Each structure stands twice: as structure tokens, then as C-alpha cells.
Coordinates of C-alpha atoms and ligand atoms in Angstrom, one line a residue:
M159 CA 47.8 13.5 138.4
A160 CA 46.4 10.0 138.9
K161 CA 43.1 9.4 137.1
K162 CA 40.7 7.1 138.9
K163 CA 37.8 5.1 137.6
P164 CA 34.5 7.0 138.1
R165 CA 33.1 3.8 139.5
P166 CA 32.4 3.2 143.2
K167 CA 35.0 1.0 144.7
T168 CA 32.5 -0.8 146.8
Q169 CA 29.2 -1.8 145.4
L170 CA 26.2 -1.3 147.6
L171 CA 24.7 -4.6 148.6
R172 CA 21.2 -4.9 149.7
W173 CA 21.3 -7.2 152.6
S174 CA 18.4 -8.5 154.6
D175 CA 17.9 -11.5 156.7
Y176 CA 15.8 -13.5 154.3
V177 CA 17.7 -12.7 151.1
P178 CA 20.8 -14.8 150.6
A179 CA 23.6 -13.1 148.6
S180 CA 23.9 -14.9 145.3
D181 CA 27.0 -16.9 144.4
V182 CA 26.0 -17.0 140.8
T183 CA 28.5 -15.5 138.3
D184 CA 27.9 -14.9 134.6
P185 CA 24.1 -15.5 134.9
L186 CA 23.5 -14.8 131.2
G187 CA 26.6 -16.4 129.8
L188 CA 27.9 -13.1 128.5
G189 CA 31.4 -13.6 129.9
L190 CA 32.1 -17.1 128.9
R191 CA 30.3 -17.0 125.6
G192 CA 31.2 -13.4 124.6
S193 CA 34.0 -11.4 126.2
T194 CA 36.3 -14.4 126.9
R195 CA 36.1 -15.4 123.3
L196 CA 36.7 -11.9 121.9
A197 CA 39.6 -11.4 124.3
S198 CA 41.1 -14.7 123.3
L199 CA 41.1 -13.5 119.6
L200 CA 42.6 -10.2 120.5
L201 CA 45.2 -11.2 123.2
Y202 CA 45.8 -14.8 122.3
C203 CA 47.9 -16.7 124.9
I204 CA 47.7 -13.9 127.5
T205 CA 44.8 -14.9 129.8
S206 CA 43.6 -13.3 133.0
I207 CA 45.4 -16.0 134.9
T208 CA 48.8 -15.7 133.1
P209 CA 49.9 -12.2 134.1
R210 CA 53.6 -12.7 134.7
A211 CA 56.0 -13.0 131.8
R212 CA 58.8 -14.9 133.5
Y213 CA 56.7 -17.9 134.1
F214 CA 56.9 -18.3 130.3
S215 CA 60.6 -19.0 130.5
F216 CA 60.7 -20.5 134.0
L217 CA 58.2 -23.3 133.4
P218 CA 59.9 -24.6 130.2
W219 CA 63.1 -24.4 132.2
C220 CA 61.5 -26.7 134.8
I221 CA 60.8 -29.3 132.2
Q222 CA 64.3 -29.0 130.6
N223 CA 66.0 -29.1 134.0
Y224 CA 64.1 -32.2 135.0
Q225 CA 64.8 -34.0 131.7
Q226 CA 68.5 -33.2 131.8
H227 CA 69.3 -33.7 135.5
E228 CA 66.6 -35.8 137.1
R229 CA 64.5 -38.0 134.8
D230 CA 67.0 -40.8 134.5
T231 CA 67.9 -41.0 138.2
K232 CA 66.5 -43.6 140.5
Y233 CA 64.9 -41.1 142.8
A234 CA 63.3 -39.1 140.0
L235 CA 59.8 -37.7 140.6
G236 CA 57.1 -37.7 138.0
L237 CA 57.3 -34.6 135.7
N238 CA 54.3 -32.9 137.4
E239 CA 55.7 -33.3 140.9
A240 CA 59.1 -32.2 139.6
I241 CA 57.8 -29.0 138.2
K242 CA 55.8 -28.3 141.4
L243 CA 59.0 -28.8 143.4
R244 CA 60.8 -26.2 141.3
E245 CA 57.9 -23.9 141.5
K246 CA 58.1 -24.1 145.3
A247 CA 61.8 -23.3 145.2
L248 CA 61.2 -20.2 143.1
T249 CA 58.2 -19.0 145.2
Y250 CA 60.1 -19.4 148.5
G251 CA 63.1 -17.9 146.8
C252 CA 61.3 -14.8 145.7
V253 CA 59.6 -14.2 149.0
A254 CA 62.9 -14.7 150.8
H255 CA 64.6 -12.3 148.4
H256 CA 61.9 -9.7 149.0
D257 CA 62.4 -10.0 152.8
G258 CA 59.2 -11.9 153.3
Q259 CA 57.0 -9.9 150.9
P260 CA 55.4 -11.3 147.7
C261 CA 56.5 -9.9 144.3
V262 CA 54.9 -6.5 143.3
G263 CA 52.7 -6.7 140.3
G264 CA 51.4 -10.2 141.0
A265 CA 52.7 -12.7 143.5
L266 CA 54.0 -16.2 142.5
V267 CA 51.6 -19.0 143.1
G268 CA 52.0 -20.2 146.6
S269 CA 53.4 -17.0 148.0
T270 CA 51.0 -16.8 150.9
A271 CA 52.1 -20.2 152.2
A272 CA 55.7 -19.3 151.7
Q273 CA 55.3 -16.0 153.6
K274 CA 53.8 -17.8 156.6
W275 CA 56.5 -20.5 156.6
L276 CA 59.3 -18.0 156.3
V277 CA 58.2 -16.0 159.2
R278 CA 59.0 -18.9 161.4
N279 CA 61.9 -20.6 159.6
N280 CA 65.1 -19.4 158.0
G281 CA 67.4 -22.3 158.0
E282 CA 66.8 -25.2 155.7
A283 CA 63.8 -25.8 153.5
Q284 CA 62.8 -29.3 152.7
L285 CA 61.1 -28.6 149.4
K286 CA 59.1 -31.8 149.5
R287 CA 57.5 -30.8 152.8
V288 CA 57.1 -27.1 152.9
P289 CA 53.5 -25.9 152.3
F290 CA 52.5 -24.7 148.9
A291 CA 49.4 -23.7 146.9
K292 CA 46.8 -26.3 146.0
I293 CA 47.1 -25.6 142.3
P294 CA 50.5 -24.8 140.9
A295 CA 51.2 -22.1 138.3
L296 CA 51.7 -24.8 135.6
N297 CA 48.0 -25.4 135.5
A298 CA 47.3 -21.8 134.7
Y299 CA 50.1 -21.3 132.1
L300 CA 50.1 -24.7 130.3
N301 CA 47.5 -23.9 127.6
S302 CA 49.3 -20.6 126.8
L303 CA 52.7 -22.3 126.6
M304 CA 51.3 -24.9 124.3
N305 CA 49.6 -22.4 122.1
L306 CA 52.8 -20.3 121.8
G307 CA 54.5 -23.3 120.3
F308 CA 56.8 -24.2 123.2
F309 CA 56.2 -28.0 122.7
V310 CA 56.6 -30.4 119.8
E311 CA 53.5 -31.6 118.2
Q312 CA 50.8 -30.1 120.3
E313 CA 47.5 -29.3 119.0
S314 CA 46.2 -25.9 120.0
R315 CA 44.2 -25.8 123.2
D316 CA 41.0 -24.0 123.9
E317 CA 41.8 -20.9 126.0
S318 CA 40.0 -20.5 129.2
E319 CA 40.4 -18.3 132.2
E320 CA 40.6 -21.3 134.5
E321 CA 43.4 -23.6 135.4
V322 CA 43.6 -27.0 133.5
A323 CA 42.5 -29.9 135.7
E324 CA 45.0 -32.2 137.2
S325 CA 43.8 -35.0 135.0
E326 CA 44.9 -33.1 131.9
L327 CA 48.5 -32.9 133.0
A328 CA 49.4 -36.4 131.8
F329 CA 52.4 -35.4 129.8
E330 CA 55.3 -37.3 131.1
N331 CA 57.2 -37.3 127.8
I332 CA 56.4 -33.9 126.6
E333 CA 59.1 -32.5 124.4
L334 CA 60.1 -28.9 124.2
S335 CA 60.2 -27.4 120.6
D336 CA 63.3 -25.6 119.5
L337 CA 61.7 -22.4 120.7
G338 CA 60.8 -23.9 124.0
A339 CA 64.3 -25.3 124.5
A340 CA 65.9 -21.9 123.5
I341 CA 63.8 -20.1 126.1
A342 CA 64.5 -22.7 128.8
G343 CA 68.1 -22.5 127.9
S344 CA 68.2 -18.7 128.3
Y345 CA 66.6 -19.0 131.7
D346 CA 69.1 -21.8 132.6
S347 CA 72.0 -19.5 131.8
V348 CA 71.0 -17.2 134.8
V349 CA 70.4 -19.9 137.3
R350 CA 72.4 -23.0 136.4
K351 CA 75.3 -22.2 138.7
L352 CA 73.2 -21.4 141.8
G353 CA 73.5 -23.7 144.8
A354 CA 69.7 -24.0 145.2
V355 CA 69.3 -25.2 141.6
G356 CA 71.9 -28.0 142.2
R357 CA 70.2 -29.1 145.4
I358 CA 66.8 -29.3 143.7
T359 CA 67.8 -32.4 141.8
E360 CA 69.5 -34.1 144.7
P361 CA 67.6 -36.8 146.5
E362 CA 67.1 -34.7 149.8
R363 CA 65.7 -31.7 147.9
T364 CA 66.8 -29.5 150.7
C365 CA 68.0 -25.9 150.2
S366 CA 69.0 -23.2 152.6
V367 CA 66.7 -20.2 152.7
K368 CA 69.7 -18.1 151.8
S369 CA 70.4 -20.1 148.6
L370 CA 66.7 -19.9 147.7
A371 CA 66.8 -16.1 148.1
E372 CA 69.6 -16.1 145.6
F373 CA 67.5 -18.1 143.2
G374 CA 64.7 -15.6 143.6
K375 CA 67.1 -12.7 143.1
R376 CA 68.3 -14.1 139.7
G377 CA 65.4 -16.0 138.4
G378 CA 62.4 -14.2 140.0
L379 CA 59.5 -12.6 138.3
C380 CA 60.5 -9.0 138.8
E381 CA 64.1 -9.5 137.8
L382 CA 63.1 -10.2 134.2
A383 CA 62.9 -6.4 133.7
E384 CA 66.7 -6.1 134.2
P385 CA 68.7 -5.6 131.0
S386 CA 71.0 -8.4 132.1
A387 CA 68.1 -11.0 132.0
P388 CA 69.0 -13.2 129.0
D389 CA 65.4 -14.4 128.5
R390 CA 64.0 -10.9 128.2
S391 CA 64.6 -10.3 124.6
L392 CA 63.5 -13.8 123.6
L393 CA 60.3 -13.4 125.5
R394 CA 59.7 -10.0 123.9
D395 CA 60.1 -11.7 120.5
V396 CA 57.6 -14.4 121.5
F397 CA 54.9 -12.0 122.8
F398 CA 55.3 -9.7 119.8
A399 CA 55.1 -12.7 117.4
R400 CA 58.6 -12.2 116.0
K401 CA 59.7 -15.8 116.9
G402 CA 57.8 -19.0 117.0
I403 CA 54.3 -18.8 115.6
T404 CA 53.9 -15.4 114.0
D405 CA 50.6 -15.5 112.0
K406 CA 46.9 -14.9 112.6
S407 CA 46.0 -14.6 116.3
H408 CA 49.7 -14.2 117.2
F409 CA 50.0 -11.2 114.9
R410 CA 46.8 -9.9 116.4
R411 CA 48.3 -10.1 119.9
N412 CA 51.2 -8.1 118.5
R413 CA 48.8 -5.4 117.4
S414 CA 46.9 -5.4 120.7
L415 CA 50.2 -5.0 122.7
L416 CA 51.3 -2.2 120.4
L417 CA 47.9 -0.5 120.8
I418 CA 48.4 -0.6 124.6
L419 CA 51.9 0.8 124.2
E420 CA 50.7 3.6 121.9
L421 CA 47.7 4.6 124.1
C422 CA 49.9 4.5 127.2
R423 CA 52.3 6.8 125.4
Q424 CA 49.6 9.3 124.6
L425 CA 47.8 9.0 128.0
S426 CA 50.9 9.2 130.2
A427 CA 52.0 12.4 128.4
E428 CA 48.9 14.1 129.8
G429 CA 49.0 12.5 133.2
W430 CA 46.5 9.7 132.6
N431 CA 47.0 6.2 133.6
T432 CA 46.3 3.2 131.4
N433 CA 43.7 0.8 132.8
D434 CA 40.5 -0.9 131.9
F435 CA 38.5 2.3 132.2
T436 CA 40.8 4.6 130.1
F437 CA 41.7 1.9 127.6
G438 CA 38.0 1.1 127.0
S439 CA 37.1 4.8 126.7
A440 CA 39.9 5.4 124.3
V441 CA 38.9 2.7 121.9
Y442 CA 35.2 3.2 122.3
Y443 CA 34.9 6.9 122.2
G444 CA 38.4 8.0 121.0
Q445 CA 38.2 10.2 124.1
L446 CA 38.7 10.1 127.8
Y447 CA 36.7 12.1 130.2
E448 CA 36.9 12.4 134.0
E449 CA 36.1 15.1 136.5
G450 CA 35.9 17.9 134.0
E451 CA 39.0 16.9 132.1
S452 CA 39.1 15.2 128.8
L453 CA 41.7 13.9 126.3
Q454 CA 41.3 13.1 122.6
V455 CA 43.3 10.1 121.5
S456 CA 44.4 9.4 118.0
I457 CA 44.9 5.9 116.7
P458 CA 47.7 5.5 114.1
A459 CA 46.7 3.9 110.8
P460 CA 48.4 0.5 111.4
L461 CA 46.5 0.1 114.7
L462 CA 43.0 1.2 113.4
D463 CA 42.0 -2.3 112.7
V464 CA 42.8 -3.8 116.1
A465 CA 41.4 -0.7 117.9
T466 CA 38.1 -1.2 116.1
R467 CA 38.0 -4.8 117.1
W468 CA 38.5 -3.7 120.7
R469 CA 35.7 -1.3 120.2
M470 CA 33.5 -4.3 119.3
F471 CA 34.7 -5.9 122.5
Y472 CA 33.4 -2.9 124.5
F473 CA 30.1 -2.9 122.5
H474 CA 29.7 -6.3 124.0
H475 CA 30.7 -5.1 127.4
Y476 CA 28.1 -2.3 127.5
L477 CA 25.4 -4.6 126.2
G478 CA 26.4 -7.0 129.0
V479 CA 26.1 -4.3 131.6
A480 CA 22.7 -3.4 130.3
L481 CA 21.4 -7.0 130.4
E482 CA 23.0 -7.9 133.7
G483 CA 21.7 -4.7 135.1
M484 CA 18.2 -5.7 134.1
F485 CA 18.8 -9.1 135.6
S486 CA 20.0 -7.6 138.8
W487 CA 17.0 -5.2 138.9
L488 CA 14.6 -8.1 138.1
V489 CA 15.7 -10.4 141.0
T490 CA 15.7 -7.5 143.5
Q491 CA 12.1 -6.6 142.4
L492 CA 11.0 -10.2 142.6
S493 CA 12.5 -10.8 145.9
D494 CA 10.7 -7.8 147.3
R495 CA 7.4 -9.2 146.1
G496 CA 8.0 -12.5 147.9
V497 CA 5.9 -15.5 147.0
T498 CA 3.5 -13.5 144.9
G499 CA 6.2 -12.6 142.4
A500 CA 5.2 -10.6 139.3
S501 CA 4.7 -11.0 135.5
L502 CA 6.9 -9.3 133.0
T503 CA 4.0 -7.3 131.8
E504 CA 3.5 -5.8 135.3
L505 CA 7.2 -5.2 135.7
S506 CA 7.7 -3.4 132.4
H507 CA 4.6 -1.3 133.0
E508 CA 6.4 0.2 135.9
L509 CA 8.2 2.3 133.3
H510 CA 5.0 4.4 133.1
S511 CA 5.6 5.6 136.7
P512 CA 6.3 9.4 136.8
L513 CA 9.3 8.5 139.1
V514 CA 11.1 7.0 136.1
S515 CA 11.0 10.1 133.9
K516 CA 11.9 12.3 136.9
E517 CA 14.9 10.2 137.9
I518 CA 16.2 9.6 134.4
G519 CA 15.8 13.2 133.6
E520 CA 17.9 14.2 136.6
L521 CA 20.5 11.6 135.6
I522 CA 20.9 12.8 132.0
H523 CA 20.4 16.5 132.8
G524 CA 17.7 16.6 130.2
H525 CA 14.0 16.7 129.6
V526 CA 12.3 13.4 129.6
P527 CA 8.5 13.2 128.8
K528 CA 6.3 12.5 131.8
N529 CA 5.4 9.0 130.7
F530 CA 8.8 7.5 129.9
G531 CA 7.3 4.0 129.3
G532 CA 4.9 5.3 126.7
T533 CA 7.6 7.2 124.7
T534 CA 10.1 5.6 122.3
P535 CA 13.9 5.4 122.2
A536 CA 13.9 7.5 119.1
A537 CA 12.0 10.3 121.0
F538 CA 14.0 9.9 124.1
F539 CA 17.4 10.4 122.5
L540 CA 16.1 13.7 121.2
A541 CA 17.0 15.0 124.7
L542 CA 20.6 14.1 123.9
G543 CA 20.6 15.8 120.5
I544 CA 19.7 13.0 118.2
P545 CA 17.0 14.0 115.7
E546 CA 14.1 11.6 115.8
S547 CA 14.3 9.2 112.9
D548 CA 14.5 5.5 112.1
L549 CA 17.5 3.7 113.4
T550 CA 19.8 4.2 110.3
V551 CA 23.5 4.3 109.8
E552 CA 23.2 8.1 109.8
A553 CA 21.4 8.1 113.2
S554 CA 24.2 5.9 114.5
L555 CA 26.9 8.3 113.2
K556 CA 25.0 11.2 114.8
I557 CA 25.2 9.3 118.2
D558 CA 29.0 9.1 117.8
E559 CA 29.1 12.8 117.1
K560 CA 26.7 13.9 119.9
I561 CA 26.9 11.4 122.7
T562 CA 30.6 11.5 123.6
A563 CA 32.3 10.3 126.8
E564 CA 31.6 13.5 128.7
I565 CA 27.8 13.5 128.1
A566 CA 25.7 12.5 131.1
G567 CA 23.8 9.6 129.6
A568 CA 26.7 8.1 127.6
E569 CA 27.4 4.4 128.1
V570 CA 30.4 4.8 130.4
W571 CA 28.3 7.0 132.6
L572 CA 25.2 4.7 132.7
E573 CA 27.5 1.8 133.5
G574 CA 28.7 3.6 136.7
I575 CA 25.0 4.2 137.7
I576 CA 24.0 0.6 137.1
R577 CA 26.9 -1.0 138.8
E578 CA 26.4 1.2 141.8
G579 CA 23.0 -0.3 142.2
T580 CA 21.3 2.8 143.6
Y581 CA 18.3 2.4 141.4
R582 CA 17.7 -1.3 142.0
Q583 CA 14.7 -0.6 144.1
S584 CA 13.2 1.9 141.8
P585 CA 11.5 1.4 138.4
A586 CA 14.2 3.8 137.1
G587 CA 16.6 0.9 137.5
L588 CA 14.9 -0.8 134.6
G589 CA 14.7 2.5 132.7
N590 CA 18.5 3.1 133.0
A591 CA 19.3 -0.4 131.8
C592 CA 16.9 0.0 128.9
V593 CA 18.5 3.3 127.9
L594 CA 22.0 1.7 128.0
F595 CA 20.7 -1.3 125.9
A596 CA 19.2 1.0 123.3
L597 CA 22.1 3.4 123.1
T598 CA 24.7 0.6 122.8
L599 CA 22.8 -1.1 120.0
A600 CA 22.0 2.2 118.2
R601 CA 25.7 3.2 118.3
Y602 CA 26.5 -0.3 117.1
R603 CA 24.1 0.1 114.1
R604 CA 26.8 1.6 111.8
W605 CA 29.1 -1.3 112.3
K606 CA 26.5 -4.1 111.9
D607 CA 27.0 -4.6 108.1
T608 CA 30.8 -4.0 108.1
E609 CA 33.8 -6.3 108.3
Y610 CA 33.7 -5.7 112.1
G611 CA 30.1 -6.6 112.5
N612 CA 30.7 -9.7 110.4
W613 CA 33.6 -10.6 112.7
L614 CA 31.3 -10.2 115.7
A615 CA 28.9 -12.6 114.0
S616 CA 31.5 -15.0 112.7
D617 CA 31.7 -18.6 114.0
A618 CA 35.0 -17.8 115.7
V619 CA 32.8 -15.7 118.1
V620 CA 29.3 -17.1 117.8
K621 CA 29.1 -20.8 118.4
D622 CA 25.4 -20.9 119.1
P623 CA 23.4 -18.1 117.5
Y624 CA 20.6 -18.5 120.0
L625 CA 22.5 -18.8 123.3
D626 CA 25.5 -16.6 122.6
L627 CA 24.3 -13.0 123.2
L628 CA 26.5 -10.4 121.5
P629 CA 25.6 -7.1 119.8
S630 CA 25.6 -9.0 116.5
T631 CA 23.1 -11.8 117.6
V632 CA 21.0 -9.5 119.7
S633 CA 20.6 -6.9 116.8
L634 CA 19.7 -9.7 114.5
A635 CA 17.1 -11.1 116.8
L636 CA 15.6 -7.6 117.3
S637 CA 15.5 -7.0 113.5
R638 CA 13.7 -10.2 113.0
T639 CA 11.1 -10.0 115.7
R640 CA 10.9 -6.4 116.8
K641 CA 12.0 -4.6 113.6
D642 CA 11.0 -1.1 114.6
W643 CA 11.8 -1.3 118.3
W644 CA 13.5 2.1 118.0
R645 CA 10.2 3.7 117.3
R646 CA 8.0 1.6 119.6
P647 CA 7.4 2.3 123.3
W648 CA 10.0 1.5 125.9
T649 CA 7.6 -0.8 127.7
E650 CA 7.4 -3.1 124.6
L651 CA 11.2 -3.2 124.3
A652 CA 11.6 -3.8 128.1
Q653 CA 9.1 -6.6 128.1
Y654 CA 10.7 -8.4 125.1
V655 CA 14.3 -7.9 126.3
L656 CA 13.4 -9.1 129.8
S657 CA 11.6 -12.1 128.5
R658 CA 14.0 -13.2 125.7
F659 CA 17.4 -12.0 126.8
V660 CA 17.1 -12.1 130.5
V661 CA 14.6 -14.6 131.9
Q662 CA 14.8 -17.2 129.1
Q663 CA 18.6 -16.7 128.8
H664 CA 19.2 -17.2 132.5
Q665 CA 17.1 -20.3 132.5
S666 CA 19.0 -21.8 129.6
M667 CA 22.3 -20.9 131.2
A668 CA 21.4 -22.3 134.6
F669 CA 20.3 -25.5 132.8
E670 CA 23.5 -25.7 130.8
K671 CA 26.0 -25.2 133.6
T672 CA 26.8 -27.9 136.0
A673 CA 29.6 -26.6 138.1
A674 CA 28.9 -25.8 141.7
G675 CA 27.5 -22.4 142.4
D676 CA 25.7 -22.1 139.1
R677 CA 22.0 -22.2 139.7
C678 CA 18.8 -20.6 138.6
L679 CA 17.8 -17.6 140.6
L680 CA 14.3 -17.4 139.0
E681 CA 11.2 -19.6 139.4
R682 CA 8.6 -19.5 136.8
D683 CA 5.0 -20.5 137.2
G684 CA 3.1 -19.6 134.0
E685 CA 3.2 -15.8 133.7
R686 CA 4.5 -15.3 137.2
I687 CA 8.1 -15.3 138.2
T688 CA 9.5 -15.3 141.7
S689 CA 13.0 -15.1 143.1
D690 CA 14.6 -15.0 146.5
S691 CA 18.1 -13.8 145.6
T692 CA 20.1 -10.8 144.8
F693 CA 22.7 -10.3 142.1
D694 CA 25.2 -7.5 142.1
K695 CA 28.3 -8.7 140.2
I696 CA 27.5 -6.7 137.1
G697 CA 29.9 -6.1 134.3
L698 CA 32.3 -8.1 132.3
G699 CA 35.4 -5.9 132.3
N700 CA 38.6 -6.7 130.5
P701 CA 40.7 -9.0 132.7
R702 CA 43.2 -9.8 130.0
L703 CA 44.1 -6.2 129.6
G704 CA 45.5 -6.2 133.2
S705 CA 47.7 -9.3 132.4
A706 CA 48.9 -7.7 129.1
I707 CA 49.9 -4.5 130.9
Q708 CA 51.7 -6.5 133.6
I709 CA 53.5 -8.6 130.9
L710 CA 54.6 -5.4 129.1
T711 CA 55.9 -4.1 132.5
D712 CA 57.7 -7.4 133.2
L713 CA 59.4 -7.0 129.8
A714 CA 60.5 -3.5 130.7
L715 CA 58.5 -1.9 127.9
L716 CA 56.2 -0.1 130.4
A717 CA 57.2 1.2 133.8
E718 CA 55.5 3.1 136.5
N719 CA 56.6 6.5 137.7
D720 CA 56.5 7.8 141.3
D721 CA 52.8 8.9 140.9
G722 CA 51.9 5.4 139.9
I723 CA 51.3 6.4 136.2
K724 CA 52.4 3.8 133.6
H725 CA 54.6 5.2 130.9
V726 CA 56.4 3.7 127.9
T727 CA 60.1 3.0 128.4
N728 CA 62.8 3.8 125.8
D729 CA 62.8 0.2 124.9
G730 CA 59.0 0.3 124.5
L731 CA 59.3 3.3 122.3
D732 CA 61.8 1.4 120.1
V733 CA 59.5 -1.5 119.9
L734 CA 56.6 0.8 118.9
K735 CA 58.7 2.4 116.2
V736 CA 59.9 -0.8 114.6
E737 CA 56.6 -2.8 114.9
L738 CA 54.3 -0.1 113.6
K739 CA 56.3 -0.3 110.3
R740 CA 55.8 -4.1 110.1
E741 CA 53.7 -5.4 107.3
V742 CA 50.1 -6.0 108.1
E743 CA 48.7 -9.4 108.5
A744 CA 49.1 -11.5 105.3
Ligands
ZN219 ZN1 59.8 -10.4 142.7

């Protein structure tokens, strides 16, 4: 049976005529400065905007085809325009091949424009004139192609989840490396004899829709999964770091892809799907739980290291949900108070309200002392079976033992509550976010002084120890300024966290960013803070995971059965078997 995320599909928005919905994203910099960097170290070259494997052979082919058949002619376009023209041909070809529909699993860039055009036209397409997307796929895939070593003498490029700007595409004389040329060549062998491909390089650049459909049928995104696609095995070698650059981050991508395959193997055997929710739960808890059913997963020894790094990723994710949850609660509360606003002392003292202990008690199905704000995290977690003590490694291990995925009050559970936004108008909203904050850091405690904690604090991840909020930097700040926070009242913790990690952080981020849409949602006048906004886009998620799953599907290592459950194909099982034996990173 299909397992769904226990999260609401739609988030409740609080609309009113005087509160504008906010267009601010990443208000605390937790995405850009945290999860994006971690994901880039774990799934290098597979970004959220590069989900289709075949673009990795098609785009090098565009360059090769241009250089071999067009560059020296008198009607030659510039390289950028030439690539765009070929992209158009493939997009129109795929939509035509799929009878007017975009590709399943992620449409080609420009598919919407092509769909509209093809409804009304089916004769000849003048490729120079037919409508297309504003930003071609090249801009999204270029950094990854470079970092995979498809070009000669390219320095590595910073990975981001945004397309490279037009101005960065000045690369008229770019040269494919041997690897890039081999991949382009393998794609060429499927399409070189097609009518449309010949017409692309002729001055008129006009193809019949029929010939474009043939191009889509041979060279399309979905067709890479066919055993006859000659670029398929080469692309498998590239993504699994068996060809081209094979060390460091490339080897780590290999491990992450294997981890996805291995988990998918275990999950699908019991009817569970592999997605952000189940993957996260598997690496974070070693367990899945939903609607009364649970599944223990076991991570094979060669994948323990990468699985633990993904666990660190989700520590950051839950910390992010807690902090963004507090931010969301804060702006809602301030908006409700209008021009008077409130001080952080007043706001954190709301945790004394009997409503907080009542609502949180109901949520965790446990007894919470009447005055929640006056008790401490150490005392609170007694209700979830954690003996009251200092925050030691032992206490942290106890949390792993007791607060598993199925416990009401576990991180995955609190995340659902916070994202739902039900408690944004209640002081319990602050309470829930504080509990998630404390639980995440307490569970993280045992990793703090290990190789993995060090990785999370290393300069590959933390560029600015003050502004980059991660479990590592936040723990450190707490141990310096609020050493015994675990045994101090919740109100003190709330006030400090709101002040340092929410208000100050948001002000710094709003000041740092310049792009349109980023602005400060808080106004500060001495102690008093006001706001006239809302914020509800809580949670960082794992957007690269979706791309990785799609790429594994494109490479025919994963497939979906009739119930929509992903499973590992026979080829995928072979890859798992061979790669698990491969020597660990040198
Ligand atoms: Zn397709």
C-alpha cells in the first residue's frame, strides 16, 4: 500500500485584509547557508534543478553537434543560441512524441510553450521562431556538467539551486573533455541519422513536427531508460563515479545513490515508498512509522558513514523547522498586536500560560507540569521517559532509545504540527517549537564531539560561524552563553533563542540579501518589536533527493510499479551488489 507523508498537503494560511502574505523565503538563512551546502557535499552535481539524467548527455551533444556541423558555416549562430535551438527541437520533439503531453517525471524546459504551440500547429516548425522558455535548461545544468569534468580546463563551480545567469554563459570556445566527448558521441549515435537533426544545422532551421517527434522518440528524456540507449551505461558510470572524476565528493555521491537504492530495496519489499519523508525517517531514526505501522531499516556497513552524514543533514532540518516555526509564530503574534508590538520578554512569558501545558500535554499524550514556562527541558522530557539529568552523551543515547519515530512528541511528529500552523495563534505554538529545538539539540549531543559533529562544524559547511546556523554552531553558542540551558526554565531558553537565533538572525539575513523579495519582516524599536506580515513556508526539505531518485529512475535502476511504489530494478540490484564491495574512499 502507498505510504503518504503525515503532513497536511495544504498549509493553513491565516489571511486577513490588513496582513499581506509574505514573499520572503529562507528568512533565517538556514537553507542557503545550511541544507544546500550539506546536500551539495552529499549529492554533488545533482541539484534540485537538474533532475533528468538525459540532459547530461544531450547538452554535451548540443555543443559537439554545433562544433562539428555548424560553427564554421557562414550562417552559424553563437554557441548559446545554437544550444537553445537544439533544446527547442528536443522539447518540441518530446511533447509531439508524447501526443502533446510533457514527459512524465519532469518535463523538459519549455514544454508548456511547446504544448500550446502544438495544439494549433502540426506541419512545419521554424525553430528560430517557435516560443520557448525564458531560461533554457543549459543554465540549470551547466555547473553540474562542469563539475562532472565534461569540459577541458574548467575550475569547479559553486553549486547552487539557481540557474546561472546569462552573463556567465560566455563560453564560445568551450572544449569537451574526453569524457564529455564520449558522452556526446554516445548520444549522437542514436540521433545522428534523424531528419530533424540534419535540418537543425541547415540555414532555415525548419523541421516537420513528425520528424521532431522522431527526435523525441529516440533522444528524449524518458527513452534513456531503454536498454538500447547507448548513453545509459556511460551515464551510470559517471553518476556512480566510475568514470571521469571518481574521488572525494564524487565518491560520496556514489555512496548517497547506493544508500537510496538500498533503502528503496528494503522499503519497497514492505510496501513503503521512498521519498523525502521515508528517507529522512530511515536515516534519522533507523525506523519508519505511519498510521500504526512501522518498519525497522538496517544500514549495511559500507553505507553507515554516508547514512550518518545524512542524519546530520536531518538534524539541521529539524533545527530549521524549530527556528522557522518560532519565526512564523513570532510574526503572527506581532501582527496581531498591531503597532504596539511586544518585547521578547513579554512573548516568552506567555509560556507560563496554563493553555501551553494543556495543549502540549494533549499533543504528546503525557503529563506536563501546569506551569510549562517555569519548568526545564530536563524535567519536561521525563514525560517521554528520559530520566532528569544534565545533558550528557548518556542522556542523548537515552533519547535515541526512548523517543523513536512512533512516539508522539518525536521530531517528525512535531514538524507536522508546526508546519500545519494550527498553534500559530496560541502560546503553545512557541512551546512546540521550543520542544523541537531542545529535542533536536539533545539528540544531537552524542554526535557533537565525533567525526560527524566535526564535519558539521568544518569550514566546508560553516563559512561564517556567527551567521551560519547549524546544529554545530548553535550548540556551541549555547554551551558558551547558556551552558546549563537544559536545566534552566523554558522561558529563559525561549527568550535567548528568539533574540539571538530568530530576531537578530533575521535582521542580519534581511540586511545581507539584496535580491528582490527578501526583506525584513520585523521592526525593532528598543525592546519593542512589531511586524505586519505572516510567514508560513516552514521547513527546508531535501530537494536534491527528489532529483537523485528521478535520475536513478531515468537510468533504469529504479522503477515504479502499478501502485506508484518505487522499487529497485534488476540492473539496480546488480549495481548495489558490485558497488557495495568497492573500496571505501581513499
Ligand atoms: Zn518523455
